[in-house]
Amino acid sequence: MAAPKRIVLTGGPGAGKTATLEVVRHHFSAQVHVLPEAAGILYGGGFPRHSTNAGSRAAQRAIFHVQRELERGSEEERIAETIVCDRGTLDGLAYWPGAEDDFFRDVETSIDAELARYAMVVHLRTPSVHDGYNHENPLRIESARQAAAIDARIGRIWSRHPRVVTVESRANFVEKVHQVLDILRREIPTVRARTRHPEIGPDP
């Protein structure tokens, strides 16, 4: 049996990843396994969120290894033929307070090895305040300007992947979700999800 296909859904703070992935999980059912965000698991569980360089590096190393184990566990359990990741192992570079080489040395890998883990990257762009950026997620601490800067760094990091699809921010969040569903549907040839879009509630 072939190894599951991994797809990254990434983006800066407030891009709508969590809400979008809930719809993806419901829409594709057993054909897709959606992984939780490693950072959310760690920070939600009390991992220190220090603003120092040493604290930031410790957090990103921990997030990297949790992400790796989430992916490995779902692959070994053969839960589904496609795994959609809430961020990938390279997202930590956008938060890393130092040179890229230091990151790869600390986690003992390379840019090429991590890019090769994923079949596709879907980048949800972070909205501006005008388009709906907010702090409804209690783990979101970034200002709109900081979120935009992180989103730009994420875009530059993943631009080195051969298959990146960018989903621009929109005032109508439902349209953004529909675009992601269409992208994923084309990537899952055996999908048996509903042909019509599900009902989606108000913007997150």
Short mmCIF file of C-alpha atoms in Angstrom, two decimals, residues 3-75:
data_model
loop_
_atom_site.label_atom_id
_atom_site.label_comp_id
_atom_site.label_asym_id
_atom_site.label_seq_id
_atom_site.Cartn_x
_atom_site.Cartn_y
_atom_site.Cartn_z
CA ALA A 3 2.23 5.91 1.71
CA PRO A 4 -0.46 8.53 2.32
CA LYS A 5 -0.19 11.81 0.44
CA ARG A 6 0.56 14.77 2.71
CA ILE A 7 -0.84 18.22 1.92
CA VAL A 8 0.03 21.29 3.98
CA LEU A 9 -2.55 23.96 4.71
CA THR A 10 -0.56 26.93 5.94
CA GLY A 11 -0.84 30.67 6.38
CA GLY A 12 -0.22 33.43 8.86
CA PRO A 13 -2.20 34.04 12.06
CA GLY A 14 -5.89 34.61 11.41
CA ALA A 15 -5.83 33.15 7.89
CA GLY A 16 -8.74 30.85 8.70
CA LYS A 17 -6.92 27.52 8.76
CA THR A 18 -8.78 26.10 11.74
CA ALA A 19 -12.25 26.93 10.41
CA THR A 20 -11.34 25.75 6.92
CA LEU A 21 -9.99 22.45 8.20
CA GLU A 22 -13.19 21.78 10.14
CA VAL A 23 -15.09 22.04 6.86
CA VAL A 24 -12.49 19.86 5.10
CA ARG A 25 -12.83 17.20 7.80
CA HIS A 26 -16.61 17.14 7.47
CA HIS A 27 -16.72 17.36 3.69
CA PHE A 28 -14.21 14.65 2.79
CA SER A 29 -14.97 12.31 5.67
CA ALA A 30 -12.89 9.10 5.62
CA GLN A 31 -10.93 10.04 2.48
CA VAL A 32 -8.92 12.67 4.36
CA HIS A 33 -7.34 12.74 7.80
CA VAL A 34 -6.85 16.26 9.17
CA LEU A 35 -4.02 16.71 11.64
CA PRO A 36 -4.28 19.26 14.46
CA GLU A 37 -1.84 22.15 14.69
CA ALA A 38 1.27 21.18 16.65
CA ALA A 39 1.70 24.69 18.06
CA GLY A 40 -1.87 24.68 19.35
CA ILE A 41 -1.28 21.36 21.11
CA LEU A 42 1.88 22.64 22.78
CA TYR A 43 0.76 26.14 23.74
CA GLY A 44 -2.71 24.96 24.71
CA GLY A 45 -1.08 22.40 26.98
CA GLY A 46 1.04 24.98 28.77
CA PHE A 47 4.34 24.95 26.89
CA PRO A 48 6.17 28.21 27.80
CA ARG A 49 5.73 30.98 25.25
CA HIS A 50 8.69 33.18 26.04
CA SER A 51 9.61 36.14 23.84
CA THR A 52 13.36 35.61 24.23
CA ASN A 53 15.42 34.12 21.41
CA ALA A 54 16.20 31.06 23.50
CA GLY A 55 12.52 30.61 24.36
CA SER A 56 11.45 30.99 20.73
CA ARG A 57 14.01 28.46 19.55
CA ALA A 58 12.92 25.95 22.20
CA ALA A 59 9.28 26.34 21.18
CA GLN A 60 9.99 25.90 17.47
CA ARG A 61 12.11 22.81 18.05
CA ALA A 62 9.30 21.30 20.10
CA ILE A 63 6.68 22.20 17.48
CA PHE A 64 8.82 20.66 14.73
CA HIS A 65 9.13 17.33 16.53
CA VAL A 66 5.44 17.20 17.49
CA GLN A 67 4.54 17.88 13.84
CA ARG A 68 6.82 15.08 12.69
CA GLU A 69 5.26 12.62 15.13
CA LEU A 70 1.71 13.64 14.22
CA GLU A 71 2.51 12.91 10.59
CA ARG A 72 4.33 9.68 11.37
CA GLY A 73 1.55 8.39 13.60
CA SER A 74 -1.18 9.01 11.06
CA GLU A 75 0.92 7.44 8.31
#
